[in-house]
Tab-separated table of C-alpha atoms and ligand atoms in Angstrom:
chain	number	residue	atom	x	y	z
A	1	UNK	CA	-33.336	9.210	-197.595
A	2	UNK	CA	-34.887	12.682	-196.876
A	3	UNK	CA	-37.662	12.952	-199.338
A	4	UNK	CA	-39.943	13.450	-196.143
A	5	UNK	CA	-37.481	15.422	-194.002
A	6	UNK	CA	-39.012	17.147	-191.292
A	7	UNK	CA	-42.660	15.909	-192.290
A	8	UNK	CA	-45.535	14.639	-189.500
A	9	UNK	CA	-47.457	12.054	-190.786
A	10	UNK	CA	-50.412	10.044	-189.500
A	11	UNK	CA	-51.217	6.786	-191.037
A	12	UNK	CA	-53.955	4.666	-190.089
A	13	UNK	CA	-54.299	1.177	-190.204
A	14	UNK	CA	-50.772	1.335	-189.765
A	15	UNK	CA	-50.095	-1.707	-187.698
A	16	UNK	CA	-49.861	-4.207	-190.328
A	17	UNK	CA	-50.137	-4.712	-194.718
A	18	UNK	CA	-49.656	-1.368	-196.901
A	19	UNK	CA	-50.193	0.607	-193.687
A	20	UNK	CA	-47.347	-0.806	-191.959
A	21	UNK	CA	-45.011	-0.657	-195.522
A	22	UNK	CA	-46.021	3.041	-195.998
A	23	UNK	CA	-44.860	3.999	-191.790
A	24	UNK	CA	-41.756	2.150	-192.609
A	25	UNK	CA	-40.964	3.727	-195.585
A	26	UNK	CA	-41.847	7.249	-194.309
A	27	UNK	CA	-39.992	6.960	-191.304
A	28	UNK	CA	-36.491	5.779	-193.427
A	29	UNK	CA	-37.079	8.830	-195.704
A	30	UNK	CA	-36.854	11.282	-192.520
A	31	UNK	CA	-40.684	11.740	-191.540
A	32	UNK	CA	-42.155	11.051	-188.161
A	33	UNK	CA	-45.592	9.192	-187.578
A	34	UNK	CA	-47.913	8.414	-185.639
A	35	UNK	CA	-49.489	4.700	-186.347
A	36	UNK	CA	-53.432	4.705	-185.704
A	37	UNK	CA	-54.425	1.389	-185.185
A	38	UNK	CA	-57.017	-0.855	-183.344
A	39	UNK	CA	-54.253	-3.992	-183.454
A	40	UNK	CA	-52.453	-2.753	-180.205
A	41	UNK	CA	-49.579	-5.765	-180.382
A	42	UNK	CA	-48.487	-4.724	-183.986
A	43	UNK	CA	-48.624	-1.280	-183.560
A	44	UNK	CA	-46.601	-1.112	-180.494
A	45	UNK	CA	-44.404	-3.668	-182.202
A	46	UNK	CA	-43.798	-1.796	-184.945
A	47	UNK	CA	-43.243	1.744	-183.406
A	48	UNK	CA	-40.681	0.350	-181.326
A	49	UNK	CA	-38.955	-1.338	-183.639
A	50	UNK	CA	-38.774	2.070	-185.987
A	51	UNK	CA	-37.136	4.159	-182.646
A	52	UNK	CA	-38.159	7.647	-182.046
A	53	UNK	CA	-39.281	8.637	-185.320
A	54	UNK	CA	-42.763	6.340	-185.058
A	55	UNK	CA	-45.009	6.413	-181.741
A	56	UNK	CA	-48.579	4.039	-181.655
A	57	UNK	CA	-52.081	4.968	-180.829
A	58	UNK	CA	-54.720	2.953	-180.406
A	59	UNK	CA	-57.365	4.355	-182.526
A	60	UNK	CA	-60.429	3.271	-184.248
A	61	UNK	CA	-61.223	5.531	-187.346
A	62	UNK	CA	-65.038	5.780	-186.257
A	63	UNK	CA	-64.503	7.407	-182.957
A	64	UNK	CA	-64.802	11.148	-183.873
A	65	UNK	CA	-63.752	12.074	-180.147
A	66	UNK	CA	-60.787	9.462	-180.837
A	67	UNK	CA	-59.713	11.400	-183.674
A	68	UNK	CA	-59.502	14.508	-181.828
A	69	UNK	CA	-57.100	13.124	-179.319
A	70	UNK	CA	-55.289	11.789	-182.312
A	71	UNK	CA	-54.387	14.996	-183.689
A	72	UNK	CA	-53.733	16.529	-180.295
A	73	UNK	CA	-51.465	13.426	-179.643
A	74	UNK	CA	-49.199	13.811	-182.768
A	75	UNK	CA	-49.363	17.770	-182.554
A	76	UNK	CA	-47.670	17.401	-178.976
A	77	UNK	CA	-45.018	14.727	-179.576
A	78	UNK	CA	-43.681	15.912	-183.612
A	79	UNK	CA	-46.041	19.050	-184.382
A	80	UNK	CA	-48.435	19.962	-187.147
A	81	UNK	CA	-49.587	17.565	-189.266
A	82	UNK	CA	-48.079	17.168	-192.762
A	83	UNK	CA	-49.586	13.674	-193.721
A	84	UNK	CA	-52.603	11.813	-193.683
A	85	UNK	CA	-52.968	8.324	-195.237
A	86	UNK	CA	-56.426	7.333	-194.643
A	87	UNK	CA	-55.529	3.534	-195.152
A	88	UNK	CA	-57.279	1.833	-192.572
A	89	UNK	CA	-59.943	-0.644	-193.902
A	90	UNK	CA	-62.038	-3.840	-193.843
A	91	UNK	CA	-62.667	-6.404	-196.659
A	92	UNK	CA	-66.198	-8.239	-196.529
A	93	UNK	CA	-66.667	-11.081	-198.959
A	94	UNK	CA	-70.640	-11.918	-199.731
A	95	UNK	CA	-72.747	-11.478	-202.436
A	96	UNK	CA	-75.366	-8.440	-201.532
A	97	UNK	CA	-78.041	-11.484	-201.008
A	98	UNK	CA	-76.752	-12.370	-197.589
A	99	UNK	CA	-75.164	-9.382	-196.476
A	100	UNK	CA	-77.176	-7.919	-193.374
A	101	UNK	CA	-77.349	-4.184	-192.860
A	102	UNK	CA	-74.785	-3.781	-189.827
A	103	UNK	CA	-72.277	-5.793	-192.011
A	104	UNK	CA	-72.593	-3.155	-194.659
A	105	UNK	CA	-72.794	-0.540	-192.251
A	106	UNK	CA	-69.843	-1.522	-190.500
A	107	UNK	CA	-68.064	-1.813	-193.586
A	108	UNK	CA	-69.059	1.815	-194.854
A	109	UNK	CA	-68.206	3.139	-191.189
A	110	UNK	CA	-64.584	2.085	-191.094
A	111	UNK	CA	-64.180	2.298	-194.822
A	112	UNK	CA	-65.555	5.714	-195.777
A	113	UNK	CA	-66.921	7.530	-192.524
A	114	UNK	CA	-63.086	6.873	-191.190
A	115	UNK	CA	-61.865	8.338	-194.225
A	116	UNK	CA	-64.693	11.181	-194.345
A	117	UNK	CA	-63.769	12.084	-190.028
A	118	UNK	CA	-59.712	11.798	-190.952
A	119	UNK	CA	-60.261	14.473	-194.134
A	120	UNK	CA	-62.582	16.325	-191.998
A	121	UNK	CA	-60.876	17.156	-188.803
A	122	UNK	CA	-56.914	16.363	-189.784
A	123	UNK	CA	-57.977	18.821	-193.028
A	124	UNK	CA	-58.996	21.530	-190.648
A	125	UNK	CA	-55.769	22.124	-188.939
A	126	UNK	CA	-53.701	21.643	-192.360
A	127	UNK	CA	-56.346	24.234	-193.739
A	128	UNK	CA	-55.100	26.452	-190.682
A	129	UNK	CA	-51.681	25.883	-192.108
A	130	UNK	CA	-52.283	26.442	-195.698
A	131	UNK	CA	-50.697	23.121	-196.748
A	132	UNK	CA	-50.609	19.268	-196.000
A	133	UNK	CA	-51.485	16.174	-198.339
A	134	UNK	CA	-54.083	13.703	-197.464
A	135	UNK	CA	-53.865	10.776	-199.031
A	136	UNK	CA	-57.174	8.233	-199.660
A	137	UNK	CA	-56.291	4.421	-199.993
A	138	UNK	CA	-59.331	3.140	-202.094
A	139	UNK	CA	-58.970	-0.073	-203.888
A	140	UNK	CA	-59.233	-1.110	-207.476
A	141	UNK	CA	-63.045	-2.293	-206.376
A	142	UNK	CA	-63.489	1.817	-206.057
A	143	UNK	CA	-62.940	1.881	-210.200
A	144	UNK	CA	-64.802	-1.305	-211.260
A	145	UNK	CA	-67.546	-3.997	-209.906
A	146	UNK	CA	-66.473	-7.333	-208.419
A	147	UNK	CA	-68.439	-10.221	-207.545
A	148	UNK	CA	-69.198	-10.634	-203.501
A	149	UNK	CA	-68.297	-7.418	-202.872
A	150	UNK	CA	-71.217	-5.143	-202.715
A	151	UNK	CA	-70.481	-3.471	-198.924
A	152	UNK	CA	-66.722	-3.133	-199.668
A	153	UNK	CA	-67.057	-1.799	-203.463
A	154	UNK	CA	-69.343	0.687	-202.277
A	155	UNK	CA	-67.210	2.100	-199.484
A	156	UNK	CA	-64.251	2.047	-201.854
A	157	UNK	CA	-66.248	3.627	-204.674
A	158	UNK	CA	-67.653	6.377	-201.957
A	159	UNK	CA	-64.200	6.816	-201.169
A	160	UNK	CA	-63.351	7.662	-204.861
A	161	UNK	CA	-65.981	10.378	-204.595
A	162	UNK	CA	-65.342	11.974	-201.549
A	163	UNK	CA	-61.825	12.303	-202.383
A	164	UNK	CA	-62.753	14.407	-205.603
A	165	UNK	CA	-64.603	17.158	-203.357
A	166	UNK	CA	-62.449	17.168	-200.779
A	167	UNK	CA	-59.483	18.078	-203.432
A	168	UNK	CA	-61.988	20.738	-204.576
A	169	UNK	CA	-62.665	21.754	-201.267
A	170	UNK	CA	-59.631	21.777	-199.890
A	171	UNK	CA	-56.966	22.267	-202.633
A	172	UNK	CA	-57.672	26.516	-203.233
A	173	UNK	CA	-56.789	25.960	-199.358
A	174	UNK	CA	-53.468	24.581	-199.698
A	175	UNK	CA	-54.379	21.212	-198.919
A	176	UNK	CA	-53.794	18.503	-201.447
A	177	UNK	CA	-56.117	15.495	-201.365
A	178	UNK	CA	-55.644	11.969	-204.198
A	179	UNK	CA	-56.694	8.801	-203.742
A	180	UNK	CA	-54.624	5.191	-204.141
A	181	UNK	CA	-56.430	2.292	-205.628
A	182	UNK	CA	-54.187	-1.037	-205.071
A	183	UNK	CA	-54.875	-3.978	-207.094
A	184	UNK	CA	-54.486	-7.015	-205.430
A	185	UNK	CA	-51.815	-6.886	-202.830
A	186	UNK	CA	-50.298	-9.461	-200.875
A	187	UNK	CA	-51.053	-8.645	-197.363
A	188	UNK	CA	-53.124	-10.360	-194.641
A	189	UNK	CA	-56.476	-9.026	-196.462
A	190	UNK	CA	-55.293	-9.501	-199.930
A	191	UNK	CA	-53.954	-12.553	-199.298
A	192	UNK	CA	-55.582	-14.135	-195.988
A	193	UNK	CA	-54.525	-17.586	-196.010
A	194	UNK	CA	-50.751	-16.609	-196.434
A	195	UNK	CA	-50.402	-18.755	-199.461
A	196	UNK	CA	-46.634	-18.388	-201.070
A	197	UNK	CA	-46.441	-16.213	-203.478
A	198	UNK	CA	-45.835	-17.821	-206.505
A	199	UNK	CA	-49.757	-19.736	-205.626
A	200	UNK	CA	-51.171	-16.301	-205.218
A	201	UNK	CA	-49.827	-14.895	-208.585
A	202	UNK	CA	-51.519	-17.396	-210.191
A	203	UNK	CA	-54.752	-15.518	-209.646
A	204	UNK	CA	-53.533	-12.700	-211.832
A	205	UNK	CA	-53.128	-14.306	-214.755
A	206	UNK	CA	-54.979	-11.937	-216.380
A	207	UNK	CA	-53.621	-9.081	-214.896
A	208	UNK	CA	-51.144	-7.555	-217.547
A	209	UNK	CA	-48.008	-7.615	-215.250
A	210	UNK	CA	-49.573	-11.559	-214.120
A	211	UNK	CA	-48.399	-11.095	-210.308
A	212	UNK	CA	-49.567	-10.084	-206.944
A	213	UNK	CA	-48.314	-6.851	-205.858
A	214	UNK	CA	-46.344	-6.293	-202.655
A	215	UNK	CA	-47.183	-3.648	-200.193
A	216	UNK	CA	-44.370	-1.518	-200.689
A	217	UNK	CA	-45.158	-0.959	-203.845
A	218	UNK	CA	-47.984	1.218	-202.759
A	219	UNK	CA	-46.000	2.159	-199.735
A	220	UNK	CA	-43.722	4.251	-202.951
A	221	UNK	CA	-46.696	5.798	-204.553
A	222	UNK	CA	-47.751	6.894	-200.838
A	223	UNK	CA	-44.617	8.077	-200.340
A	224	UNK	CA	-44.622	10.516	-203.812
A	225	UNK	CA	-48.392	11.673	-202.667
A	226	UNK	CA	-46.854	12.512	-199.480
A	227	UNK	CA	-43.730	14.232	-200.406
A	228	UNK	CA	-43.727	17.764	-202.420
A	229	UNK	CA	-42.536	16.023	-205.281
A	230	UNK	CA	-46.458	15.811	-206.015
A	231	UNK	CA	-46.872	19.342	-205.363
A	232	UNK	CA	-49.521	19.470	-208.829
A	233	UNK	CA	-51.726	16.890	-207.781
A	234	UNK	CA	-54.498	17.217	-206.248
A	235	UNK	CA	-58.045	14.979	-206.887
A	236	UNK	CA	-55.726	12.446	-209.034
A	237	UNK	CA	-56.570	8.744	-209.035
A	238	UNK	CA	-53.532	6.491	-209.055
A	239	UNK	CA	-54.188	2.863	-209.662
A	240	UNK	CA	-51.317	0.622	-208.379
A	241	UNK	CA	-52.603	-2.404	-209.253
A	242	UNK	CA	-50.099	-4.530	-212.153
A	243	UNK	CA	-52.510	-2.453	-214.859
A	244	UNK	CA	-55.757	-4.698	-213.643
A	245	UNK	CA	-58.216	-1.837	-214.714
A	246	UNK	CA	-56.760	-1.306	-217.944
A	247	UNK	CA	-59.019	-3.822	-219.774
A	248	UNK	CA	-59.882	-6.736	-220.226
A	249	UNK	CA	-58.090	-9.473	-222.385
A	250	UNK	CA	-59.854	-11.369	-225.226
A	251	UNK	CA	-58.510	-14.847	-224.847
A	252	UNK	CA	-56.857	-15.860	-227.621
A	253	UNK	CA	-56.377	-12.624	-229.367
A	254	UNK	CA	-53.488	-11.327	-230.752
A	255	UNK	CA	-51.560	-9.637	-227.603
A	256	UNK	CA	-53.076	-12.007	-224.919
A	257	UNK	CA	-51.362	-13.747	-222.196
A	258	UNK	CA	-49.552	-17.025	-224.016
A	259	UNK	CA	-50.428	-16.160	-227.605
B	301	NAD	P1	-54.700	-5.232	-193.604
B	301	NAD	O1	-55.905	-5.958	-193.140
B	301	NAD	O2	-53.383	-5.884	-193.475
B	301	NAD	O3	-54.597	-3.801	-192.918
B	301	NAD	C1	-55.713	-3.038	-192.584
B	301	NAD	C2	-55.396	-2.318	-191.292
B	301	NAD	O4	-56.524	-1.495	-190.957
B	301	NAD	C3	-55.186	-3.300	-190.120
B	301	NAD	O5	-54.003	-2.978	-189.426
B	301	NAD	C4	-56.426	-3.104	-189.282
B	301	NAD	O6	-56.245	-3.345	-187.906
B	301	NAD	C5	-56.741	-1.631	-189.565
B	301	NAD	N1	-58.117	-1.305	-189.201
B	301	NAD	C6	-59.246	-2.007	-189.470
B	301	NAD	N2	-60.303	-1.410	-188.908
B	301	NAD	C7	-59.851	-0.302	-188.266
B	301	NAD	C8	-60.462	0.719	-187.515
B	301	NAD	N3	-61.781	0.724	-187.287
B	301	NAD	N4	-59.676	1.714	-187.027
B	301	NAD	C9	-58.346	1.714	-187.239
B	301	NAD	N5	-57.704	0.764	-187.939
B	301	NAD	C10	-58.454	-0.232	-188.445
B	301	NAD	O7	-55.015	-4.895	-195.139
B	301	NAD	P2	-54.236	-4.040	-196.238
B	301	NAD	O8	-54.293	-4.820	-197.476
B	301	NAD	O9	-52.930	-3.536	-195.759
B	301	NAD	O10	-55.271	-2.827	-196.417
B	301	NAD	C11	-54.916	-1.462	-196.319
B	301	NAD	C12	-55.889	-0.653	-197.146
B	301	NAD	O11	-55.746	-0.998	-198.529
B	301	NAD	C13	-57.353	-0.897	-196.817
B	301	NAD	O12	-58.082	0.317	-196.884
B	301	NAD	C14	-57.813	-1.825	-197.929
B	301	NAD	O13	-59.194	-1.756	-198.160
B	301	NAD	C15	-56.995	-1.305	-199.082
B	301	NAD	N6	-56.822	-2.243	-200.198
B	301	NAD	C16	-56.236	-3.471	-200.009
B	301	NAD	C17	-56.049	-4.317	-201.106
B	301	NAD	C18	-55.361	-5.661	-200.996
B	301	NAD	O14	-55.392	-6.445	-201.969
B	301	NAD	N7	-54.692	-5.985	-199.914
B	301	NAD	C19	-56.473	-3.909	-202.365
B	301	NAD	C20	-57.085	-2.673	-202.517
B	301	NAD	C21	-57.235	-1.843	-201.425
């Protein structure tokens, strides 16, 4: 229940999928946060619902000058900022072939240039502080290369990066900074047709633990980057993805799924 008592989060993104798992969660284990968010229905929707604890912005994670009011919004109405979980993100499905260059770019701008202007300015004012956690949301695609998706690999694999320096950067400071890599996880991007479950997880097959995961799953290892049970990590990668990037199976070998 308290694991986060007293903490001020910000979570982008946080309107909807692992964004909107990881405010929920936070809020029930005694933080407060801020939801940044371009989707102004579900993250008004959403902070309602979760009472005092959770307020909405509207806020798009490429507006430097947005950012700024961000922080100055959450430092009035809970304080200094514990929390950051860069989460917000776009998904772009085509091969490199007939992606255009303001696709990618628009990709990289939300994906990584969101995440570089949250570490940036929210890391200042924890710098100030001598503490805070910042927390990257990356994907599996930032560890390994996927078919049709060039743009959003490269944010997620930028992402990876950035998160390493920043946790050098930053962690002599006080300041730690990981990053998250889901697998796939069943939220309106991972799973944008809403298909039942039990359709999706057929997908994974070949995913050791053979399901989709669900965004609360992530929302817990959020919630353990957040809190000071992590106080000793700083530049880790966790991968929360069923154990997708653990290898590869050789069908029909000994060990394999349905031998
Ligand atoms: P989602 O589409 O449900 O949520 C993404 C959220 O980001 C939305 O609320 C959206 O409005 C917000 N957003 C998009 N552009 C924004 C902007 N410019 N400014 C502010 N907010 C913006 O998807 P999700 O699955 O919950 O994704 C959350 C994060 O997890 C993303 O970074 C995504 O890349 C990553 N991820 C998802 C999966 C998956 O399978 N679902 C896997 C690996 C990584």
């Amino acid at each position: 229940m308290n694991r986060l008592k007293d903490k001020v989060a910000i979570v982008t993104g946080g309107a909807r999928g692992m964004g909107a798992a990881t405010v929920r969660l936070f809020v029930a284990e005694g933080a407060k946060v801020v939801i940044a968010d371009v989707l102004d229905d579900d993250g008004a929707k959403l902070a309602a619902e979760l009472g005092p604890a959770a307020r909405f912005v509207h806020h798009d994670v490429t507006d430097e000058s947005g950012w700024r009011l961000l922080i100055d919004f959450t430092n009035q109405a809970y304080g200094p900022i514990d929390v950051l979980v860069n989460n917000a993100g776009v998904l772009l499905f085509k091969t490199i072939a007939e992606t255009d260059k303001a696709e990618f770019e628009r990709v990289v701008g939300i994906n990584l240039v969101g995440c570089f202007l949250g570490t940036k300015l929210v890391g200042a004012q924890m710098i100030r502080r001598g503490r805070g956690s910042i927390i990257n949301i990356s994907s599996a695609d930032g560890m390994k290369a996927a078919n049709g998706l060039g743009a959003y690999s490269a944010s997620k694999w930028a992402v990876r990066g950035f998160t390493k320096v920043a946790a050098m950067e930053f962690g002599h400071k006080g300041v730690r900074v990981n990053s998250v890599h889901p697998g796939g996880i069943d939220t309106a991007m991972g799973n944008p047709y809403a298909e039942p479950k039990a359709e999706v997880n057929k997908r994974y097959a070949m995913v050791p633990l053979q399901r989709v995961g669900d965004p609360s799953e992530v929302a817990y290892t959020n919630l353990f980057l957040a809190s000071d049970e992590s106080s000793y990590l700083c530049g880790a990668e966790i991968a929360v993805d069923g154990g997708m990037l653990t290898g590869q199976y050789y069908v029909g070998f000994p060990g394999a799924p349905g031998v």
